[in-house]
mmCIF file of C-alpha atoms in Angstrom:
data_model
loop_
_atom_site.group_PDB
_atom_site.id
_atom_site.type_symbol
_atom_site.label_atom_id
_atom_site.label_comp_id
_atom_site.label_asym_id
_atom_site.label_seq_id
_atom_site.Cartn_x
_atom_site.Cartn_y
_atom_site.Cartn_z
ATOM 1 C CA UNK A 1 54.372 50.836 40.568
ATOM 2 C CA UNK A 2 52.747 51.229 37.276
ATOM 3 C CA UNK A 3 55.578 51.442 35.685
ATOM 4 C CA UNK A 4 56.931 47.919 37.099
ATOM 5 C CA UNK A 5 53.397 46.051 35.985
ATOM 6 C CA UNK A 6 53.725 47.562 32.910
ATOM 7 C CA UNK A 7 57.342 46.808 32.006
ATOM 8 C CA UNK A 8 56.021 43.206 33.584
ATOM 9 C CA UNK A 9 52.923 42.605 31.256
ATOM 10 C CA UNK A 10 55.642 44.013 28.177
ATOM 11 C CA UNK A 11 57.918 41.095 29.443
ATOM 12 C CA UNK A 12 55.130 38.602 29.194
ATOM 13 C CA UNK A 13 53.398 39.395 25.582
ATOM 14 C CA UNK A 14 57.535 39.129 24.367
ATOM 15 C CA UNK A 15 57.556 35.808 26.220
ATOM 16 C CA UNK A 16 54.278 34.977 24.642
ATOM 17 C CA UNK A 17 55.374 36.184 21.162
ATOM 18 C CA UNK A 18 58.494 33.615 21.177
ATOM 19 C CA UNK A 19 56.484 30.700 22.218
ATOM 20 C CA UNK A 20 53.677 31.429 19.645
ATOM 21 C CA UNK A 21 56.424 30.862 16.986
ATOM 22 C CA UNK A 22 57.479 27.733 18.596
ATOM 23 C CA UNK A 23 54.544 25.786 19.354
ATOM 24 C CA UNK A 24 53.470 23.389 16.454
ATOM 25 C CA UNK A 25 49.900 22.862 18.108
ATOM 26 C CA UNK A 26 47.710 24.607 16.544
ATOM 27 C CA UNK A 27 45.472 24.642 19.453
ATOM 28 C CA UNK A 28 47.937 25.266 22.075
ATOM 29 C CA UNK A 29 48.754 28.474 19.725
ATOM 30 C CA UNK A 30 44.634 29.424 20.126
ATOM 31 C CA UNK A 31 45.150 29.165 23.590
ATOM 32 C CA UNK A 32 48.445 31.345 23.303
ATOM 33 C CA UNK A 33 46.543 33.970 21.292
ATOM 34 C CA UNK A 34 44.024 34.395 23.423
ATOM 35 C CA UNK A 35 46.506 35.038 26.844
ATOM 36 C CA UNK A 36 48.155 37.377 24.246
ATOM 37 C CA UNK A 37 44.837 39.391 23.465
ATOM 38 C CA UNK A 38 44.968 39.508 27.478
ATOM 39 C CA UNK A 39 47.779 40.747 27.494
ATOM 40 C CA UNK A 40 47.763 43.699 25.262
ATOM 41 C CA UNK A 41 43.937 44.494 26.687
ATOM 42 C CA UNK A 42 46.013 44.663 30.258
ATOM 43 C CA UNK A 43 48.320 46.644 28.431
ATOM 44 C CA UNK A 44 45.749 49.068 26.835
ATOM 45 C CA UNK A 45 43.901 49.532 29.811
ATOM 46 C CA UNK A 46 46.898 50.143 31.768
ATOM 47 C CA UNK A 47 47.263 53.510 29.257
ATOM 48 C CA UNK A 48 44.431 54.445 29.326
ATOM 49 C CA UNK A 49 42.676 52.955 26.482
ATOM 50 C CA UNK A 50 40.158 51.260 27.502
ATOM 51 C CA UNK A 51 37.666 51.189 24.747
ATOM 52 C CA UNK A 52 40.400 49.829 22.447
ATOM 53 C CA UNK A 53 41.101 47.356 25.602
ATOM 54 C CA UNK A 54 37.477 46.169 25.326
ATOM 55 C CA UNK A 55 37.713 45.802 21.402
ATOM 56 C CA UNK A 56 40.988 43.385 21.649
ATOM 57 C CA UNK A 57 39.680 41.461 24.739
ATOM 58 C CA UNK A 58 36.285 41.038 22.713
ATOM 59 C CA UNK A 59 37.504 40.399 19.593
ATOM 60 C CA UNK A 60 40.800 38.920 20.091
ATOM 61 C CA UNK A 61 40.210 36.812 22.981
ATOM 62 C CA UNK A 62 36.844 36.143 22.619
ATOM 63 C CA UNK A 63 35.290 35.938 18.976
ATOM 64 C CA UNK A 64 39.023 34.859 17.207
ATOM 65 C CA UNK A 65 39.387 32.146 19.520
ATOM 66 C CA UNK A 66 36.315 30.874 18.729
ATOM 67 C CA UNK A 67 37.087 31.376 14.836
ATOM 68 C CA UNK A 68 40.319 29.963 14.871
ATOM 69 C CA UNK A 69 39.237 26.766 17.010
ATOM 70 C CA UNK A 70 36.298 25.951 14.581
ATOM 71 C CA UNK A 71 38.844 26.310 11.340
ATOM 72 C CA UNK A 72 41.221 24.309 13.672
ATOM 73 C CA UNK A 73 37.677 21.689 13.172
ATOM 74 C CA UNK A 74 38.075 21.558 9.234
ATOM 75 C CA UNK A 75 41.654 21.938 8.781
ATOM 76 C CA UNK A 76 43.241 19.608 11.338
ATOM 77 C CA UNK A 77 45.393 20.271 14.829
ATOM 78 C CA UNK A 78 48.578 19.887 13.761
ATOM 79 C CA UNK A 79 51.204 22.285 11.618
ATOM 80 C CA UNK A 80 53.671 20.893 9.853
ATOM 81 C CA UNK A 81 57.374 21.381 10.966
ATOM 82 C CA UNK A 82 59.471 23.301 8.263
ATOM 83 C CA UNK A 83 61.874 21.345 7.168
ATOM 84 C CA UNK A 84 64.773 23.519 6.778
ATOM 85 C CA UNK A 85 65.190 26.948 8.774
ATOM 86 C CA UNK A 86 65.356 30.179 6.414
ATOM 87 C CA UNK A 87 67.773 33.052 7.317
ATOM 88 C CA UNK A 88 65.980 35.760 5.084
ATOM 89 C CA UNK A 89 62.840 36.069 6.426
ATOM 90 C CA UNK A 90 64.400 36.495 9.768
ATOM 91 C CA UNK A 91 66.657 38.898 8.288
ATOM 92 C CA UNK A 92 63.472 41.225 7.017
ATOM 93 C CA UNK A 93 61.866 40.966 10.611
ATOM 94 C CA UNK A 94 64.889 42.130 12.513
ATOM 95 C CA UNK A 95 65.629 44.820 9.875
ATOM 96 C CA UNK A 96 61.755 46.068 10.226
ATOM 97 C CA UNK A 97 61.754 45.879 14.064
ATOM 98 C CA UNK A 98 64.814 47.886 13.923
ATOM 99 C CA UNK A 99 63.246 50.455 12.084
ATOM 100 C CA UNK A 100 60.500 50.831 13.629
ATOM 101 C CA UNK A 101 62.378 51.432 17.249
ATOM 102 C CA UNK A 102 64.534 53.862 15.304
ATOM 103 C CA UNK A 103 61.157 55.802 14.276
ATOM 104 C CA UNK A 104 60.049 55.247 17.975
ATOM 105 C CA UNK A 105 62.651 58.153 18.951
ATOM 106 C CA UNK A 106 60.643 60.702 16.564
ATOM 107 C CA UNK A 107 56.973 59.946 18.490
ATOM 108 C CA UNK A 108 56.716 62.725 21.648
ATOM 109 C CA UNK A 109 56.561 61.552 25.017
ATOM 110 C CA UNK A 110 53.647 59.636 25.854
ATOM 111 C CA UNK A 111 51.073 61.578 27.703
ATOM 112 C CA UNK A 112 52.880 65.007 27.321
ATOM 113 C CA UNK A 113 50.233 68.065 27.110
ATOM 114 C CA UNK A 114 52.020 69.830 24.294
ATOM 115 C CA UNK A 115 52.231 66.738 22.194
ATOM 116 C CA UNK A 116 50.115 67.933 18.182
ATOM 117 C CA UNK A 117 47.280 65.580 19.312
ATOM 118 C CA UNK A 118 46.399 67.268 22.516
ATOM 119 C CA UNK A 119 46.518 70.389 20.756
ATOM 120 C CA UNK A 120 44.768 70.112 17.568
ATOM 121 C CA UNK A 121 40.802 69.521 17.961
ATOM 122 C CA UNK A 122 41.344 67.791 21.502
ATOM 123 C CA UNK A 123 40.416 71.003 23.812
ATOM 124 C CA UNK A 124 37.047 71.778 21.501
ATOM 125 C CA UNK A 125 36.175 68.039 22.200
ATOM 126 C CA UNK A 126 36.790 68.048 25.423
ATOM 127 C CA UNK A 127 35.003 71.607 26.147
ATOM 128 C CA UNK A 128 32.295 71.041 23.882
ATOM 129 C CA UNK A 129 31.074 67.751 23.331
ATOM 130 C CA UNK A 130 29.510 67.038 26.188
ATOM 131 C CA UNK A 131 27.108 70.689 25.135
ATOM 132 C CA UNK A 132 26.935 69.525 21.966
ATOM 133 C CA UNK A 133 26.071 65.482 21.704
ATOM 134 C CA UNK A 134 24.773 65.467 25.637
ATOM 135 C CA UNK A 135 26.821 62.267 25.924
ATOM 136 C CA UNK A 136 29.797 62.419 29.067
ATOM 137 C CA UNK A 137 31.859 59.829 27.598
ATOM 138 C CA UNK A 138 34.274 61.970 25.366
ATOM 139 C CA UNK A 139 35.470 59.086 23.120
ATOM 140 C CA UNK A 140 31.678 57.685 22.674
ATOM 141 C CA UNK A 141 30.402 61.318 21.967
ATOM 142 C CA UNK A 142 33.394 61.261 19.293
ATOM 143 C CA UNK A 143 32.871 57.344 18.341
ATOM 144 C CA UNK A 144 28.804 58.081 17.868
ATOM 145 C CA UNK A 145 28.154 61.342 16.535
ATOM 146 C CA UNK A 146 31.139 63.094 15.383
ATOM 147 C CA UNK A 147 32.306 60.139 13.544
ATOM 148 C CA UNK A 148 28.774 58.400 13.254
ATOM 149 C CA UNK A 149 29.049 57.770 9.726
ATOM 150 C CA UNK A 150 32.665 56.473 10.044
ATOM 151 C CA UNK A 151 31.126 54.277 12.890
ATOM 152 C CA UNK A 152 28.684 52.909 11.018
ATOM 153 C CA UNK A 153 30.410 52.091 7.700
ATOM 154 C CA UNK A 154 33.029 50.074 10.448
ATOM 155 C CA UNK A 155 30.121 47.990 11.285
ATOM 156 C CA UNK A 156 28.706 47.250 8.337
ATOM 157 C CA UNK A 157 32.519 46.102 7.360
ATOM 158 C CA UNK A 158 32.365 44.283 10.351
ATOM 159 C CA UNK A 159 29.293 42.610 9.614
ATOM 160 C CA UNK A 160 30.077 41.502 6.479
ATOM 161 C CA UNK A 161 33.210 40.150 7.376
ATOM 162 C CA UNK A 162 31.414 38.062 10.126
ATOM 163 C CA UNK A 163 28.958 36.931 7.356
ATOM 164 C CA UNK A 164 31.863 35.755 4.977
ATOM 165 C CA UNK A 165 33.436 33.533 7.822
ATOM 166 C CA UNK A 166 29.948 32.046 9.460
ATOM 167 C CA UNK A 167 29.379 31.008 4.929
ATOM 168 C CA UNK A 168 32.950 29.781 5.135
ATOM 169 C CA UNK A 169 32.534 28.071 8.168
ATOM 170 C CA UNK A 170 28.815 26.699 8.028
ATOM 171 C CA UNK A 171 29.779 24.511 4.541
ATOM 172 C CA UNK A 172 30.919 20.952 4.334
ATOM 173 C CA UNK A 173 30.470 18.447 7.379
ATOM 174 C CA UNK A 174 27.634 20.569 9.201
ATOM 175 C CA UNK A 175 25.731 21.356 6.503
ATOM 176 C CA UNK A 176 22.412 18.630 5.234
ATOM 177 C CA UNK A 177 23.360 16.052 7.673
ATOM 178 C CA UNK A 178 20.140 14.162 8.346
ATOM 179 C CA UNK A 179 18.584 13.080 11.443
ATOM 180 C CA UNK A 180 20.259 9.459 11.001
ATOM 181 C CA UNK A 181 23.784 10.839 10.112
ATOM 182 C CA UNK A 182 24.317 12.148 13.360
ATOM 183 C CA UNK B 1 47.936 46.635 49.713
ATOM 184 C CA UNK B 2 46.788 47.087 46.162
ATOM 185 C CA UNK B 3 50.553 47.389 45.428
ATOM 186 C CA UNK B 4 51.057 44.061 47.320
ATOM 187 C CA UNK B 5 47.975 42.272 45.728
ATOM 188 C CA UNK B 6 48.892 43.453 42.089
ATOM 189 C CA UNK B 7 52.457 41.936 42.875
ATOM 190 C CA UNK B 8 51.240 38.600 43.617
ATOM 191 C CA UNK B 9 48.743 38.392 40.682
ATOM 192 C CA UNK B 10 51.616 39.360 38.155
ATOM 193 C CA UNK B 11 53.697 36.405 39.495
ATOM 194 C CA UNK B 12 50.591 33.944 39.546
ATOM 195 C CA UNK B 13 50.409 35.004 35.926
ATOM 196 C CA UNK B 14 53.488 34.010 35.218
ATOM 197 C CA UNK B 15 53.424 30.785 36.392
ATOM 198 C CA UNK B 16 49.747 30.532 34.807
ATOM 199 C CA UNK B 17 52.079 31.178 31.308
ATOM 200 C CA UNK B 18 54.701 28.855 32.539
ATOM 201 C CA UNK B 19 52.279 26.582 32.590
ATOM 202 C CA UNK B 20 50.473 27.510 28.888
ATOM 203 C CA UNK B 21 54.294 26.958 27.436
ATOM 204 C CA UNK B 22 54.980 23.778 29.121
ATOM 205 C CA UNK B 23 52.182 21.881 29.103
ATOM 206 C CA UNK B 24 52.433 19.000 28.257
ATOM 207 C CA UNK B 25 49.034 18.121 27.604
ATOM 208 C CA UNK B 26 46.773 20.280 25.345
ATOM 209 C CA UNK B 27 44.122 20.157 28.966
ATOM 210 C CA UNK B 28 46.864 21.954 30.775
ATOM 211 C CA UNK B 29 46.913 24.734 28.242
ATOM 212 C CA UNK B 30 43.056 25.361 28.070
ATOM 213 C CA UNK B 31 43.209 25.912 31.608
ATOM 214 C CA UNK B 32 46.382 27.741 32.050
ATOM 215 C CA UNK B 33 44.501 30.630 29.272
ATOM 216 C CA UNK B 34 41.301 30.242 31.252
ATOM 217 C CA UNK B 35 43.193 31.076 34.456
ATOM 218 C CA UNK B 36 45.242 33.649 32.999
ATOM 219 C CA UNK B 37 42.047 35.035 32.158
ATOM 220 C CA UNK B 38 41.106 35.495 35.315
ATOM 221 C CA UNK B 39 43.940 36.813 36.343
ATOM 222 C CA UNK B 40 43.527 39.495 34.162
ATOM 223 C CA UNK B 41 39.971 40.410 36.116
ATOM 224 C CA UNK B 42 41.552 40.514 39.478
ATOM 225 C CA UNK B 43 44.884 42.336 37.891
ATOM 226 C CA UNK B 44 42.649 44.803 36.327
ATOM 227 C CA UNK B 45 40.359 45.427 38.932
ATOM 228 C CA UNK B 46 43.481 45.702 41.480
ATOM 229 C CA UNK B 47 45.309 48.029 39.064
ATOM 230 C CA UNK B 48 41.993 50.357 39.003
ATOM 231 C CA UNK B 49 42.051 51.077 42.519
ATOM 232 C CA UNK B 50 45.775 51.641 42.636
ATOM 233 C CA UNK B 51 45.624 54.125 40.292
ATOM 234 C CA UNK B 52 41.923 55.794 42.139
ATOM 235 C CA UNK B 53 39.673 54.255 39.370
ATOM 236 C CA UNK B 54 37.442 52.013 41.075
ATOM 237 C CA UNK B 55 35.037 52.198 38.182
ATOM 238 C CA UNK B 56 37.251 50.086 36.143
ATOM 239 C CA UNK B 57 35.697 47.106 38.390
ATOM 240 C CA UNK B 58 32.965 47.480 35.724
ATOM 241 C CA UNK B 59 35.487 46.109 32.641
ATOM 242 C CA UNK B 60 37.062 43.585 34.981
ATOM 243 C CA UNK B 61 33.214 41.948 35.536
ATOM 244 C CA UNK B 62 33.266 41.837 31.673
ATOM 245 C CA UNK B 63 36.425 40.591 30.771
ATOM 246 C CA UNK B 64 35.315 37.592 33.221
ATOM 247 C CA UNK B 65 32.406 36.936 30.906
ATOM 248 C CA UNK B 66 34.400 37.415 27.778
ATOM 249 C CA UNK B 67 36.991 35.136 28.917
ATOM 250 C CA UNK B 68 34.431 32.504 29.130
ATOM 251 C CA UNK B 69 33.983 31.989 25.214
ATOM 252 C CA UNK B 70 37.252 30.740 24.203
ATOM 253 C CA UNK B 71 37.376 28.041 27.301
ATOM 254 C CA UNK B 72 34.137 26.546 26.251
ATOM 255 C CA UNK B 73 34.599 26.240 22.551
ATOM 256 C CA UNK B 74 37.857 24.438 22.729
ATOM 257 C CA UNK B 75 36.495 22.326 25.847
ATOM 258 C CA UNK B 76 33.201 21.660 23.071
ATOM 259 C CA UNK B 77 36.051 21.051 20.414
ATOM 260 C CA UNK B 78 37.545 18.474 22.190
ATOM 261 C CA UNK B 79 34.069 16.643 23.243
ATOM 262 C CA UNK B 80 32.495 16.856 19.701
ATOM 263 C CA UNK B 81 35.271 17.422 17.409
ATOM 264 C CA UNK B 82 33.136 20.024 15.483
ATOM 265 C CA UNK B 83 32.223 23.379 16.939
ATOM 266 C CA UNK B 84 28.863 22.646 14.804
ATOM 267 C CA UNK B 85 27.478 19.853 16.621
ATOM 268 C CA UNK B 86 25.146 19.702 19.027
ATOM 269 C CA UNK B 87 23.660 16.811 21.345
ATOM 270 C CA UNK B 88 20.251 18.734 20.624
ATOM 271 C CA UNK B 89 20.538 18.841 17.186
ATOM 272 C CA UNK B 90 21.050 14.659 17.240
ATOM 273 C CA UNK B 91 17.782 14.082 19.197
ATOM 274 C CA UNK B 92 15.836 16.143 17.034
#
Protein backbone atom coordinates (compact mmCIF):
# COMPACT_ATOMS: atom_id res chain seq x y z
CA UNK A 1 0.00 0.00 0.00
CA UNK A 2 2.79 2.34 0.61
CA UNK A 3 4.39 1.45 -2.08
CA UNK A 4 1.28 2.26 -4.51
CA UNK A 5 0.86 6.02 -2.81
CA UNK A 6 4.25 6.43 -3.21
CA UNK A 7 4.78 5.38 -6.83
CA UNK A 8 1.32 7.65 -7.04
CA UNK A 9 2.65 10.96 -5.42
CA UNK A 10 6.14 10.11 -7.85
CA UNK A 11 3.56 10.10 -10.80
CA UNK A 12 2.13 13.40 -9.77
CA UNK A 13 5.40 15.71 -8.97
CA UNK A 14 6.50 14.20 -12.86
CA UNK A 15 3.07 15.40 -13.97
CA UNK A 16 3.65 18.58 -12.10
CA UNK A 17 7.24 18.98 -13.41
CA UNK A 18 5.93 18.91 -17.23
CA UNK A 19 3.26 21.39 -16.69
CA UNK A 20 5.58 23.80 -14.74
CA UNK A 21 7.59 24.01 -18.04
CA UNK A 22 4.53 24.63 -19.97
CA UNK A 23 2.59 27.15 -18.27
CA UNK A 24 3.47 30.80 -19.36
CA UNK A 25 1.59 32.28 -16.20
CA UNK A 26 3.73 33.17 -13.98
CA UNK A 27 1.24 32.90 -11.29
CA UNK A 28 -0.35 29.77 -12.29
CA UNK A 29 3.47 28.43 -12.07
CA UNK A 30 3.43 29.90 -8.09
CA UNK A 31 0.51 28.00 -7.66
CA UNK A 32 2.23 24.89 -9.41
CA UNK A 33 5.26 25.27 -7.13
CA UNK A 34 3.62 25.30 -4.24
CA UNK A 35 1.39 21.74 -5.02
CA UNK A 36 4.96 20.63 -5.98
CA UNK A 37 6.55 21.57 -2.48
CA UNK A 38 3.38 19.36 -1.40
CA UNK A 39 4.27 16.98 -3.12
CA UNK A 40 7.80 16.21 -2.31
CA UNK A 41 6.86 17.09 1.65
CA UNK A 42 4.20 13.98 1.02
CA UNK A 43 6.99 12.35 -0.45
CA UNK A 44 9.52 13.02 2.41
CA UNK A 45 7.26 12.22 5.00
CA UNK A 46 6.23 9.14 3.37
CA UNK A 47 10.25 8.04 3.99
CA UNK A 48 10.56 8.97 6.81
CA UNK A 49 11.87 12.38 6.74
CA UNK A 50 9.89 14.36 8.29
CA UNK A 51 11.92 17.22 9.54
CA UNK A 52 13.17 17.76 5.97
CA UNK A 53 9.22 17.36 5.08
CA UNK A 54 8.51 20.30 7.42
CA UNK A 55 11.49 22.42 5.94
CA UNK A 56 10.10 22.05 2.13
CA UNK A 57 6.39 22.44 3.15
CA UNK A 58 7.56 25.65 5.19
CA UNK A 59 9.79 26.99 2.99
CA UNK A 60 8.74 25.86 -0.32
CA UNK A 61 5.14 26.08 -0.04
CA UNK A 62 4.82 28.58 2.32
CA UNK A 63 7.55 31.45 2.48
CA UNK A 64 8.60 30.98 -1.63
CA UNK A 65 5.16 31.36 -2.59
CA UNK A 66 4.86 34.31 -0.89
CA UNK A 67 8.36 35.55 -2.39
CA UNK A 68 7.72 34.66 -5.74
CA UNK A 69 4.05 36.24 -5.79
CA UNK A 70 5.35 39.66 -4.43
CA UNK A 71 8.35 39.68 -7.28
CA UNK A 72 5.45 38.46 -9.56
CA UNK A 73 4.10 42.40 -8.04
CA UNK A 74 7.24 44.28 -9.54
CA UNK A 75 8.06 42.28 -12.45
CA UNK A 76 4.73 41.60 -14.17
CA UNK A 77 2.43 38.17 -14.65
CA UNK A 78 3.29 37.19 -17.77
CA UNK A 79 6.59 35.27 -19.39
CA UNK A 80 7.37 35.71 -22.60
CA UNK A 81 7.00 32.76 -25.12
CA UNK A 82 10.44 31.73 -26.68
CA UNK A 83 10.35 32.23 -29.93
CA UNK A 84 12.12 29.40 -31.39
CA UNK A 85 12.53 25.90 -29.51
CA UNK A 86 16.34 24.92 -28.74
CA UNK A 87 17.44 21.23 -29.10
CA UNK A 88 20.71 21.62 -26.93
CA UNK A 89 19.60 22.47 -23.80
CA UNK A 90 17.24 19.61 -23.94
CA UNK A 91 19.99 17.54 -25.06
CA UNK A 92 22.16 18.46 -21.66
CA UNK A 93 19.00 17.67 -19.44
CA UNK A 94 18.33 14.25 -20.84
CA UNK A 95 22.09 13.44 -20.89
CA UNK A 96 22.28 14.60 -16.98
CA UNK A 97 19.06 12.75 -15.99
CA UNK A 98 20.54 9.81 -17.59
CA UNK A 99 23.43 9.96 -15.56
CA UNK A 100 22.22 10.45 -12.67
CA UNK A 101 19.76 7.15 -12.92
CA UNK A 102 22.89 5.36 -14.07
CA UNK A 103 24.63 6.51 -10.62
CA UNK A 104 21.24 5.58 -8.93
CA UNK A 105 22.32 1.74 -9.40
CA UNK A 106 25.60 2.42 -7.18
CA UNK A 107 23.36 3.97 -3.96
CA UNK A 108 22.41 0.68 -1.51
CA UNK A 109 18.98 -0.20 -1.00
CA UNK A 110 17.00 2.24 0.72
CA UNK A 111 16.46 1.45 4.31
CA UNK A 112 18.89 -1.59 4.37
CA UNK A 113 20.67 -2.00 7.99
CA UNK A 114 24.10 -2.70 6.57
CA UNK A 115 24.01 0.28 4.30
CA UNK A 116 27.82 2.74 5.50
CA UNK A 117 25.34 5.28 7.03
CA UNK A 118 23.68 3.02 9.48
CA UNK A 119 26.93 1.82 10.40
CA UNK A 120 29.23 4.62 10.81
CA UNK A 121 28.31 7.01 13.92
CA UNK A 122 24.47 6.01 13.63
CA UNK A 123 24.41 3.25 16.61
CA UNK A 124 26.51 5.81 19.12
CA UNK A 125 23.71 8.37 18.23
CA UNK A 126 21.14 6.37 18.63
CA UNK A 127 22.52 4.67 22.04
CA UNK A 128 23.84 7.71 23.37
CA UNK A 129 22.29 10.82 22.63
CA UNK A 130 19.46 10.69 24.38
CA UNK A 131 22.28 10.19 27.85
CA UNK A 132 24.16 12.67 26.53
CA UNK A 133 21.96 15.92 25.21
CA UNK A 134 18.68 14.63 27.39
CA UNK A 135 16.71 15.43 24.22
CA UNK A 136 14.45 12.06 22.72
CA UNK A 137 14.27 13.35 19.34
CA UNK A 138 17.48 11.76 17.75
CA UNK A 139 17.70 14.13 14.73
CA UNK A 140 16.99 17.38 17.06
CA UNK A 141 19.60 16.09 19.68
CA UNK A 142 21.93 15.84 16.42
CA UNK A 143 20.38 19.17 14.69
CA UNK A 144 20.93 21.20 18.28
CA UNK A 145 23.87 20.12 20.02
CA UNK A 146 26.02 17.91 18.07
CA UNK A 147 25.86 20.13 15.16
CA UNK A 148 24.85 23.38 17.16
CA UNK A 149 27.36 25.46 15.63
CA UNK A 150 26.58 24.12 12.10
CA UNK A 151 22.89 24.95 13.11
CA UNK A 152 23.45 28.16 13.94
CA UNK A 153 25.78 29.44 11.18
CA UNK A 154 22.55 27.88 8.80
CA UNK A 155 20.46 30.43 10.44
CA UNK A 156 22.32 33.22 10.42
CA UNK A 157 22.70 32.35 6.43
CA UNK A 158 19.20 32.08 6.52
CA UNK A 159 18.62 35.26 8.04
CA UNK A 160 20.57 37.16 5.97
CA UNK A 161 19.26 35.83 2.98
CA UNK A 162 15.70 36.78 4.23
CA UNK A 163 17.12 40.31 4.93
CA UNK A 164 18.55 40.68 1.28
CA UNK A 165 15.06 39.79 -0.29
CA UNK A 166 12.63 41.86 2.33
CA UNK A 167 15.66 45.18 1.02
CA UNK A 168 15.01 43.89 -2.47
CA UNK A 169 11.53 43.67 -2.10
CA UNK A 170 10.60 46.71 0.27
CA UNK A 171 12.21 49.40 -2.57
CA UNK A 172 10.38 51.19 -5.30
CA UNK A 173 6.42 51.50 -5.28
CA UNK A 174 6.00 50.76 -1.39
CA UNK A 175 8.52 52.70 -0.19
CA UNK A 176 7.74 56.98 0.88
CA UNK A 177 4.32 56.88 -0.47
CA UNK A 178 2.46 59.56 1.47
CA UNK A 179 -0.78 59.53 3.10
CA UNK A 180 -2.42 61.19 -0.16
CA UNK A 181 -0.66 58.78 -2.66
CA UNK A 182 -2.50 55.96 -1.55
CA UNK B 1 -10.28 1.62 5.87
CA UNK B 2 -7.21 3.79 6.04
CA UNK B 3 -6.20 1.87 2.86
CA UNK B 4 -9.64 2.79 1.36
CA UNK B 5 -9.59 6.49 2.60
CA UNK B 6 -5.90 7.08 1.38
CA UNK B 7 -7.18 5.68 -2.08
CA UNK B 8 -9.81 8.15 -2.48
CA UNK B 9 -7.72 11.19 -1.34
CA UNK B 10 -4.92 10.26 -3.96
CA UNK B 11 -7.59 10.33 -6.74
CA UNK B 12 -9.27 13.64 -5.35
CA UNK B 13 -5.73 14.92 -5.71
CA UNK B 14 -5.53 14.21 -8.94
CA UNK B 15 -8.37 15.75 -10.12
CA UNK B 16 -7.48 18.78 -7.64
CA UNK B 17 -4.11 18.85 -10.25
CA UNK B 18 -6.29 18.28 -13.20
CA UNK B 19 -7.82 21.08 -12.28
CA UNK B 20 -4.40 23.39 -11.38
CA UNK B 21 -3.29 22.36 -15.22
CA UNK B 22 -6.47 23.19 -16.85
CA UNK B 23 -7.74 25.99 -15.46
CA UNK B 24 -8.72 28.17 -17.30
CA UNK B 25 -8.93 30.97 -15.10
CA UNK B 26 -5.99 31.98 -12.82
CA UNK B 27 -9.16 31.68 -9.66
CA UNK B 28 -9.40 28.05 -10.55
CA UNK B 29 -5.73 27.51 -9.96
CA UNK B 30 -5.47 29.34 -6.51
CA UNK B 31 -8.01 27.08 -5.37
CA UNK B 32 -7.09 23.89 -6.99
CA UNK B 33 -3.28 24.48 -4.81
CA UNK B 34 -5.32 25.50 -1.79
CA UNK B 35 -7.30 22.25 -2.05
CA UNK B 36 -4.49 20.18 -2.91
CA UNK B 37 -3.21 21.49 0.17
CA UNK B 38 -5.56 20.09 2.06
CA UNK B 39 -5.44 17.13 0.64
CA UNK B 40 -2.14 16.73 1.67
CA UNK B 41 -3.42 17.11 5.61
CA UNK B 42 -5.98 14.43 5.30
CA UNK B 43 -3.41 12.20 2.98
CA UNK B 44 -0.85 12.65 5.58
CA UNK B 45 -2.75 12.17 8.52
CA UNK B 46 -4.45 8.94 6.78
CA UNK B 47 -1.01 7.65 5.72
CA UNK B 48 0.18 8.01 9.57
CA UNK B 49 -2.25 5.70 10.87
CA UNK B 50 -1.77 3.20 8.09
CA UNK B 51 1.57 2.87 8.76
CA UNK B 52 0.80 2.89 13.15
CA UNK B 53 2.00 6.58 13.49
CA UNK B 54 -0.84 8.40 14.73
CA UNK B 55 1.46 11.11 15.99
CA UNK B 56 2.02 12.30 12.56
CA UNK B 57 -1.64 13.96 13.04
CA UNK B 58 0.56 16.61 14.73
CA UNK B 59 2.42 17.68 11.11
CA UNK B 60 -0.84 17.24 9.24
CA UNK B 61 -2.50 20.17 11.79
CA UNK B 62 0.57 22.20 10.60
CA UNK B 63 0.78 21.72 7.13
CA UNK B 64 -3.02 23.03 7.28
CA UNK B 65 -1.72 26.27 8.72
CA UNK B 66 1.22 26.46 6.42
CA UNK B 67 -0.86 25.91 3.49
CA UNK B 68 -2.73 28.94 4.39
CA UNK B 69 0.11 31.54 3.41
CA UNK B 70 0.41 31.06 -0.19
CA UNK B 71 -3.66 31.15 -0.73
CA UNK B 72 -3.90 34.47 0.93
CA UNK B 73 -1.05 36.32 -0.64
CA UNK B 74 -2.03 35.59 -4.16
CA UNK B 75 -5.87 36.12 -3.18
CA UNK B 76 -4.23 39.82 -1.56
CA UNK B 77 -2.25 39.99 -4.96
CA UNK B 78 -5.09 39.93 -6.95
CA UNK B 79 -7.24 42.51 -4.66
CA UNK B 80 -4.35 45.07 -4.25
CA UNK B 81 -1.98 44.34 -6.92
CA UNK B 82 0.96 44.82 -4.44
CA UNK B 83 1.67 42.39 -1.64
CA UNK B 84 2.75 45.84 0.18
CA UNK B 85 -0.44 47.50 0.49
CA UNK B 86 -2.63 47.66 3.02
CA UNK B 87 -6.29 49.18 3.50
CA UNK B 88 -4.81 50.20 7.05
CA UNK B 89 -1.94 51.74 5.90
CA UNK B 90 -4.39 54.15 3.46
CA UNK B 91 -6.52 55.34 6.44
CA UNK B 92 -3.70 56.19 8.44
Amino acid sequence: METAIDVTLLALLGLTGIALLRVYNLVTAAMLLAIYSLLCASLFTTLDAVDVAFTEAAVGAGVSTVLLLGTLALVGREEKRPLKRQALPLIMVVVTGAALVYGIADIPPFGAPDNPAQQHVAPVYLQESEAATGIPNVVTSVLTSYRGYDTLGEVTVIFTAAVGVLLLLATGRGRGRGPDDG
Amino acid sequence: MFAVAAVGILVSMTLALARAFLGPTVYDRILAANTFGTKTVVLLAAIGFLTGRPDWIDLSLIYALINFIGTIAALKLFEFGTLAHTRGRDRE
